[in-house]
mmCIF file of C-alpha atoms and ligand atoms in Angstrom:
data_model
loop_
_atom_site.group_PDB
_atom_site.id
_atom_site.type_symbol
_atom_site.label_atom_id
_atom_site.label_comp_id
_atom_site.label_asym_id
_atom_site.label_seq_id
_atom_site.Cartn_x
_atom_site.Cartn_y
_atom_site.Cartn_z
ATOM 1 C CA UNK J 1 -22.003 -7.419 62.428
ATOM 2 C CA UNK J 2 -20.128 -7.540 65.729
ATOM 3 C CA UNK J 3 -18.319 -11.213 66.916
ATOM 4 C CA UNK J 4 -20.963 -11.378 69.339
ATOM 5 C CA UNK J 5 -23.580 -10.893 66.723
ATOM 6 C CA UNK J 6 -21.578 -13.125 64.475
ATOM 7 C CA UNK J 7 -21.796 -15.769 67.492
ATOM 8 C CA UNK J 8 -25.628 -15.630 67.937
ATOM 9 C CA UNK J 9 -25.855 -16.645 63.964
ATOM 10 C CA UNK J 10 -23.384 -19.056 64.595
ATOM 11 C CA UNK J 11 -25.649 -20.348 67.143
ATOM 12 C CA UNK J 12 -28.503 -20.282 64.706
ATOM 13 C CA UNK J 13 -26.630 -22.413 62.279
ATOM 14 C CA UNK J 14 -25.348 -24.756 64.816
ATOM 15 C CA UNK J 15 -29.416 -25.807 65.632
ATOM 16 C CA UNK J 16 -29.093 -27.307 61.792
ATOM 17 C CA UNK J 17 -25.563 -28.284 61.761
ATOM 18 C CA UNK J 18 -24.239 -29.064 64.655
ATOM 19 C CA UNK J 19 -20.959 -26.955 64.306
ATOM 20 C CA UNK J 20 -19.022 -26.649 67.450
ATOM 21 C CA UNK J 21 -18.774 -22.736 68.745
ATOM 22 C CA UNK J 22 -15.859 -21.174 68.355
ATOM 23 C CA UNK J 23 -14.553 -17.527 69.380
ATOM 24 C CA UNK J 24 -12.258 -18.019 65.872
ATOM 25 C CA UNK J 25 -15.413 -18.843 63.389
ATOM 26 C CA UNK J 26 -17.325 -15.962 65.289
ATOM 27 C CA UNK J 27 -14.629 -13.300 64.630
ATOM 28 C CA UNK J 28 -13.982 -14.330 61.105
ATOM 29 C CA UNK J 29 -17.761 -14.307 60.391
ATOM 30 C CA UNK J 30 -18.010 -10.781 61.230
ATOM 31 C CA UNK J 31 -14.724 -9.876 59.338
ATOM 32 C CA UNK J 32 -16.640 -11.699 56.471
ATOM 33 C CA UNK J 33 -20.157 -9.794 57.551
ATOM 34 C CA UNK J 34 -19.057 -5.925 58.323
ATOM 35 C CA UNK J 35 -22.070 -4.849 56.229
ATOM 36 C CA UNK J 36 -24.725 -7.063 57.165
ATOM 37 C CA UNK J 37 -26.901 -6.211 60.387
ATOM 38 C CA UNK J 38 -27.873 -9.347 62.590
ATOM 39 C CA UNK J 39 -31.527 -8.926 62.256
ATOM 40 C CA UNK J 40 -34.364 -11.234 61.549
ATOM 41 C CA UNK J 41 -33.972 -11.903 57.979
ATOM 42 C CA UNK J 42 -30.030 -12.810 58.550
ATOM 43 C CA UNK J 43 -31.723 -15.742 61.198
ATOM 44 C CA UNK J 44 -34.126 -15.951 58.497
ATOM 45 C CA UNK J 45 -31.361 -16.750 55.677
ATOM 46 C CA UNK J 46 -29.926 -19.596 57.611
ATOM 47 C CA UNK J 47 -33.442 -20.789 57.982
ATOM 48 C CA UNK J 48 -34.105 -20.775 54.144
ATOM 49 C CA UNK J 49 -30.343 -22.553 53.677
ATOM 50 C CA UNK J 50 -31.414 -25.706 55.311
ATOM 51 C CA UNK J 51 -34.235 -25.283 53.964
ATOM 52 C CA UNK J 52 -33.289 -25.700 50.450
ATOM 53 C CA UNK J 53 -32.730 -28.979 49.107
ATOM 54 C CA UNK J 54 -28.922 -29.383 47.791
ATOM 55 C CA UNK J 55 -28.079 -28.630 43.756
ATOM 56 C CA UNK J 56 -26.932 -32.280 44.026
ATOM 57 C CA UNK J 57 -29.007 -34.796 46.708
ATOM 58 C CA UNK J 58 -26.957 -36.442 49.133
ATOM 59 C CA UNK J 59 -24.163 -33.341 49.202
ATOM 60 C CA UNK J 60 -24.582 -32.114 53.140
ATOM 61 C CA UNK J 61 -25.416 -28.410 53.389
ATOM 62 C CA UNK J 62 -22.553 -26.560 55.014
ATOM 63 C CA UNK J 63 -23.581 -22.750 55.162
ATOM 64 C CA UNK J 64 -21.055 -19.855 54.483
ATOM 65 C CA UNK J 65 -21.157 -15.959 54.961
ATOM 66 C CA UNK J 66 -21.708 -15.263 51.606
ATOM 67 C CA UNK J 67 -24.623 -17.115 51.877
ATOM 68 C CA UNK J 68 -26.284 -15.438 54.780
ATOM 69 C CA UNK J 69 -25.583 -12.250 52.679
ATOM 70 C CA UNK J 70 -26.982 -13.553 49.248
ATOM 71 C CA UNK J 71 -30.300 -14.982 50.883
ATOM 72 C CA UNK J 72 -30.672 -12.295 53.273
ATOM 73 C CA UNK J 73 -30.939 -9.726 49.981
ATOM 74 C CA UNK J 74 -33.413 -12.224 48.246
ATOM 75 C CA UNK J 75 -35.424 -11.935 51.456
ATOM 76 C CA UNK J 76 -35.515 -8.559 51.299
ATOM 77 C CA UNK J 77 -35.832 -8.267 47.572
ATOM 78 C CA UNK J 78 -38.657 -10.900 47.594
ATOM 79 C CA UNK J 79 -40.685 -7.784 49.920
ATOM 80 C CA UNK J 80 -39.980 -5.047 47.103
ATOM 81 C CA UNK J 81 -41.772 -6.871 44.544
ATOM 82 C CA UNK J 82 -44.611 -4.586 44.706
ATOM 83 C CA UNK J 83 -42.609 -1.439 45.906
ATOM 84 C CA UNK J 84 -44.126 1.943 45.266
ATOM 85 C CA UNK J 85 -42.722 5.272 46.118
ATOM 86 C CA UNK J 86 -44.734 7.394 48.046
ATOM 87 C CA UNK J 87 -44.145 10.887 47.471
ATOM 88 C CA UNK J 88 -45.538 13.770 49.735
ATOM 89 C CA UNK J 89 -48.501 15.784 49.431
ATOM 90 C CA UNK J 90 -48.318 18.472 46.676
ATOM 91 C CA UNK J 91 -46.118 18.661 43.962
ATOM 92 C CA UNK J 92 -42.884 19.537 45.450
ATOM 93 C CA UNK J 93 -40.304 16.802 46.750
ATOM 94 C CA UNK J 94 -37.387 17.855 47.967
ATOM 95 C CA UNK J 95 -35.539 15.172 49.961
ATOM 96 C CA UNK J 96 -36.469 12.408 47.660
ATOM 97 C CA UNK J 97 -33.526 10.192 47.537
ATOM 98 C CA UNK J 98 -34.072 10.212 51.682
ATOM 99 C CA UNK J 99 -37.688 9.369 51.332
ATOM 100 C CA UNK J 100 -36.954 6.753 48.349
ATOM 101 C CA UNK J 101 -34.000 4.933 50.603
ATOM 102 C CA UNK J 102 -36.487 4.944 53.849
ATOM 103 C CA UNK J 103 -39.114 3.355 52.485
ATOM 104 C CA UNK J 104 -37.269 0.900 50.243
ATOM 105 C CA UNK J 105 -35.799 0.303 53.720
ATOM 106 C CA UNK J 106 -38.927 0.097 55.491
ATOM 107 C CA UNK J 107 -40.525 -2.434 53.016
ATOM 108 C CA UNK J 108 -37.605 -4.126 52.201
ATOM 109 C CA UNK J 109 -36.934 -4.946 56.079
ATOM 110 C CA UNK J 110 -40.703 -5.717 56.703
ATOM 111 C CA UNK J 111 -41.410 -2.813 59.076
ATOM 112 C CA UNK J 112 -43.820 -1.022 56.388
ATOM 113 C CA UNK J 113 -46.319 -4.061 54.850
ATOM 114 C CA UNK J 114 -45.255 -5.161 51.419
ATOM 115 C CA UNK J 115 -48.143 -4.506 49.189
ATOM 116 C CA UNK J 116 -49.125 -7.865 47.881
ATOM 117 C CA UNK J 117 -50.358 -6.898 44.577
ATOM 118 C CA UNK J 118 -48.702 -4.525 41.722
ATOM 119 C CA UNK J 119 -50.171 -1.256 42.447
ATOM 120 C CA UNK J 120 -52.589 -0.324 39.293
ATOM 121 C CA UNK J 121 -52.248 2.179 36.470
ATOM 122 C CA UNK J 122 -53.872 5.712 37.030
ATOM 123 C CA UNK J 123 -54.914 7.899 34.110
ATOM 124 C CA UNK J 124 -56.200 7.843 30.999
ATOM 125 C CA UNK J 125 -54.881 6.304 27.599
ATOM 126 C CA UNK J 126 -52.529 8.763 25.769
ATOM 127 C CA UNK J 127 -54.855 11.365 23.568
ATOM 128 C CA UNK J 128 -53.591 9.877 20.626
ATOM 129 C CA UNK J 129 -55.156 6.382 22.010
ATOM 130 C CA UNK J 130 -58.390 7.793 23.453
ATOM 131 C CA UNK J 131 -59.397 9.404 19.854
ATOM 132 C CA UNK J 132 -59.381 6.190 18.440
ATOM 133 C CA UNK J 133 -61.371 4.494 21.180
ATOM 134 C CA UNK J 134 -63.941 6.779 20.099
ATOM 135 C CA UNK J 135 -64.898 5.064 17.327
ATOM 136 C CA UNK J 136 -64.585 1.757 19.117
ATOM 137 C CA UNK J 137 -67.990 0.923 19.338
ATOM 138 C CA UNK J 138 -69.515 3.183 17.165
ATOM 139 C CA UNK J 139 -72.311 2.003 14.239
ATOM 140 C CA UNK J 140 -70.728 1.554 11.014
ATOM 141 C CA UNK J 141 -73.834 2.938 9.066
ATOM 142 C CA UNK J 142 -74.569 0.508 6.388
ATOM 143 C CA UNK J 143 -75.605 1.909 2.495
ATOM 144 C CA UNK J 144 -78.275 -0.549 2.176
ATOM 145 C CA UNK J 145 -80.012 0.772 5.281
ATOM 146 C CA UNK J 146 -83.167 2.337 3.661
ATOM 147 C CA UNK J 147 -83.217 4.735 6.818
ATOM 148 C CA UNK J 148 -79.538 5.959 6.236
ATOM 149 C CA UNK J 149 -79.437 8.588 3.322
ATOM 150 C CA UNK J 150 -76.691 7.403 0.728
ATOM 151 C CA UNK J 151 -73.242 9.380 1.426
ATOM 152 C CA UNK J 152 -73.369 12.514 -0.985
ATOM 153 C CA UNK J 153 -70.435 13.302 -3.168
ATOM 154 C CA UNK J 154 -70.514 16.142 -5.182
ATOM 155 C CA UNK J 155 -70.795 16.569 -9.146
ATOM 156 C CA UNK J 156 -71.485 13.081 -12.137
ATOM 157 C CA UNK J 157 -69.941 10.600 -9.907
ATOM 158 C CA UNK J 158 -71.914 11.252 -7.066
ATOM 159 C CA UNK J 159 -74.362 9.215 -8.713
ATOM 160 C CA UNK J 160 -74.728 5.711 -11.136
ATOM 161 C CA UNK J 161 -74.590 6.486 -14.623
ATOM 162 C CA UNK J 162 -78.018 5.873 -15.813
ATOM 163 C CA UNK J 163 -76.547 5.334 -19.078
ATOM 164 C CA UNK J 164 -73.316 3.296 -19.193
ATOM 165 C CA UNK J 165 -74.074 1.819 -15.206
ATOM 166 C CA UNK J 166 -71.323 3.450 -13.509
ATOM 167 C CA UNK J 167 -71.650 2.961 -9.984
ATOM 168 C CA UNK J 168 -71.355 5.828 -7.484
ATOM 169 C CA UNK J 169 -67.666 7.244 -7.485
ATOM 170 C CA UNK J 170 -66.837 5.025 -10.435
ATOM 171 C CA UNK J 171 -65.869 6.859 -13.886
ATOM 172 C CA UNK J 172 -67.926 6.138 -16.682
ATOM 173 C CA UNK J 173 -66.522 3.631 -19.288
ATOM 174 C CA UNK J 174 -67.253 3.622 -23.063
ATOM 175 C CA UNK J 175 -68.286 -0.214 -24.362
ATOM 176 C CA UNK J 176 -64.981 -1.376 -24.947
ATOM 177 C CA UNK J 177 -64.340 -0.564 -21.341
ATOM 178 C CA UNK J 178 -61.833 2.335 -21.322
ATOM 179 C CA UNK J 179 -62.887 5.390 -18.932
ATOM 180 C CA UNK J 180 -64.523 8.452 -20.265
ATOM 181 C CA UNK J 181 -65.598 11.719 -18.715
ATOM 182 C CA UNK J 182 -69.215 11.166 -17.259
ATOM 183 C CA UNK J 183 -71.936 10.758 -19.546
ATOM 184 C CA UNK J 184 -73.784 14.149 -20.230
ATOM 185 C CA UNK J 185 -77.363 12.352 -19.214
ATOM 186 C CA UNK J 186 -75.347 11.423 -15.538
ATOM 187 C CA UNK J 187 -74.215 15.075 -15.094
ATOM 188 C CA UNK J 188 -77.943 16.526 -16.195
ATOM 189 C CA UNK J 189 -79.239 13.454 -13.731
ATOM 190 C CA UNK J 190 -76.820 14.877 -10.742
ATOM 191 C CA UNK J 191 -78.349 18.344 -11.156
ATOM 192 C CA UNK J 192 -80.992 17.471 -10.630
ATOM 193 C CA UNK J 193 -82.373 17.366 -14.313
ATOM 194 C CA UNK J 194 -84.138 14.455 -15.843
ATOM 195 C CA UNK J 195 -81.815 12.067 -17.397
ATOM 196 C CA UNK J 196 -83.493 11.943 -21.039
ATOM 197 C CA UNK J 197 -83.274 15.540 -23.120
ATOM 198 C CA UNK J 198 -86.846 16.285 -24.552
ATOM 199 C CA UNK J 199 -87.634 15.513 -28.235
ATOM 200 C CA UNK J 200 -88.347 19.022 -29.633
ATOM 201 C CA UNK J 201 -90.597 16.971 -31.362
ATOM 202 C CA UNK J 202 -91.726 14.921 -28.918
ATOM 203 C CA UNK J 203 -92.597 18.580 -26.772
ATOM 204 C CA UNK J 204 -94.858 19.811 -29.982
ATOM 205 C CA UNK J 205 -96.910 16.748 -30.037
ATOM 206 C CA UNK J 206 -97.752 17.294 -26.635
ATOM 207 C CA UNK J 207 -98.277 20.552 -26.979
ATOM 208 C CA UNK J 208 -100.493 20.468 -29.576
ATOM 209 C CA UNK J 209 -102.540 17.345 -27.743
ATOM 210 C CA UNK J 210 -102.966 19.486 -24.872
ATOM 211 C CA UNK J 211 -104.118 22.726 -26.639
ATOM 212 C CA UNK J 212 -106.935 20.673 -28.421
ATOM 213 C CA UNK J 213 -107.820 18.963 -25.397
ATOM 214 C CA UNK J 214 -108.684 22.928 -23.632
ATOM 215 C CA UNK J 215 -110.082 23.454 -27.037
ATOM 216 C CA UNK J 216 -112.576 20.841 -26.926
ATOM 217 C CA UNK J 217 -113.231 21.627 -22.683
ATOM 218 C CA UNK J 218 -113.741 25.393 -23.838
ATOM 219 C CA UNK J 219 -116.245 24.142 -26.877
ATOM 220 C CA UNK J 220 -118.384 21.677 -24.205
ATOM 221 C CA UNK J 221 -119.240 24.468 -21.540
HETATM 222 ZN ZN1 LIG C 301 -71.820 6.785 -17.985
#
């Protein structure tokens, strides 16, 4: 910032606070101001300092250089709330830093828009995160569901004990409630066997019943 530049701002504070111009205040404002470029948002910073209310009501506002330089960075930050880097087409980006300072430039002055919303997310969840969404969702299929077939598990405990009342997956217990290895009429049951062993006894009556029934069809034809 020039004198002359320094005397335009002055100029722009004098509108608020009637401060006489002076050739003095206007050199030692630039001396204070090297780095700061009288632009818009430095007019704009004076602007927002009488615009403010005092920290304590009644004090009168009496603006400073090092104001001018802290609002005219909040202006300028306020626009970079959004910021996004654009990077070129294709993969390569070689004069990055150059591209990154222009446009944070460019925003930051106002000559590029400021986007006015947070740019959103692209891509998917991490793999790790999509395999479990998977299941989000999914039917939890429910053993009392006569349509769903009961889960299998192999060997005795992939059924109840028919004779202690094991459940499924449960070992079989002996009365007093200690486990045992599965009941022999569980295992023949999972086999596919019938739970009860035949009475050899039981098999000969039967037999014999049903060889005097042919007996007596034979005799009648
Ligand atoms: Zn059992």
């Amino acid at each position: 910032m020039t004198p002359d530049d320094a005397k335009q701002l002055l100029a722009a504070c004098a509108a608020f606070d009637n401060r006489q111009p002076s050739a003095i205040a206007a050199r030692a404002w630039a001396h204070a101001l090297p780095d700061i470029t009288l632009d818009n948002d430095a007019i704009a910073a004076v602007a927002r300092y009488y615009g403010t209310p005092p920290a304590k009501p009644g004090d009168r506002l009496w603006i400073q250089p090092h104001d001018v330089r802290t609002l005219r960075a909040q202006i300028r930050a306020e626009r970079l709330a959004n910021f996004t880097y654009e990077p070129p087409p294709g993969d390569a980006d070689p004069r990055y830093l150059e591209r990154l300072r222009g446009q944070l430039d460019a925003t930051a002055s106002g000559t590029t828009a400021a986007p006015t919303t947070a740019p959103a997310l692209e891509g998917g969840p991490h793999p790790d995160v999509a395999e479990q969404l998977e299941h989000v969702g999914r039917t939890v299929p429910d053993r009392d569901d006569p349509d769903t077939p009961p889960i299998k598990r192999p060997g005795p405990l992939g059924i109840a004990c028919p004779k202690c009342a094991a459940p499924t997956g449960r070992p079989c217990r002996l009365p007093s409630g200690t486990e045992r290895r599965p009941h022999p009429a569980r295992a023949r049951v999972a086999r596919g066997e019938p739970a009860a062993l035949e009475d050899p006894n039981e098999i000969a009556r039967r037999r014999a019943v049903s060889e005097r029934r042919a007996a007596l069809e034979g005799a009648d034809q």
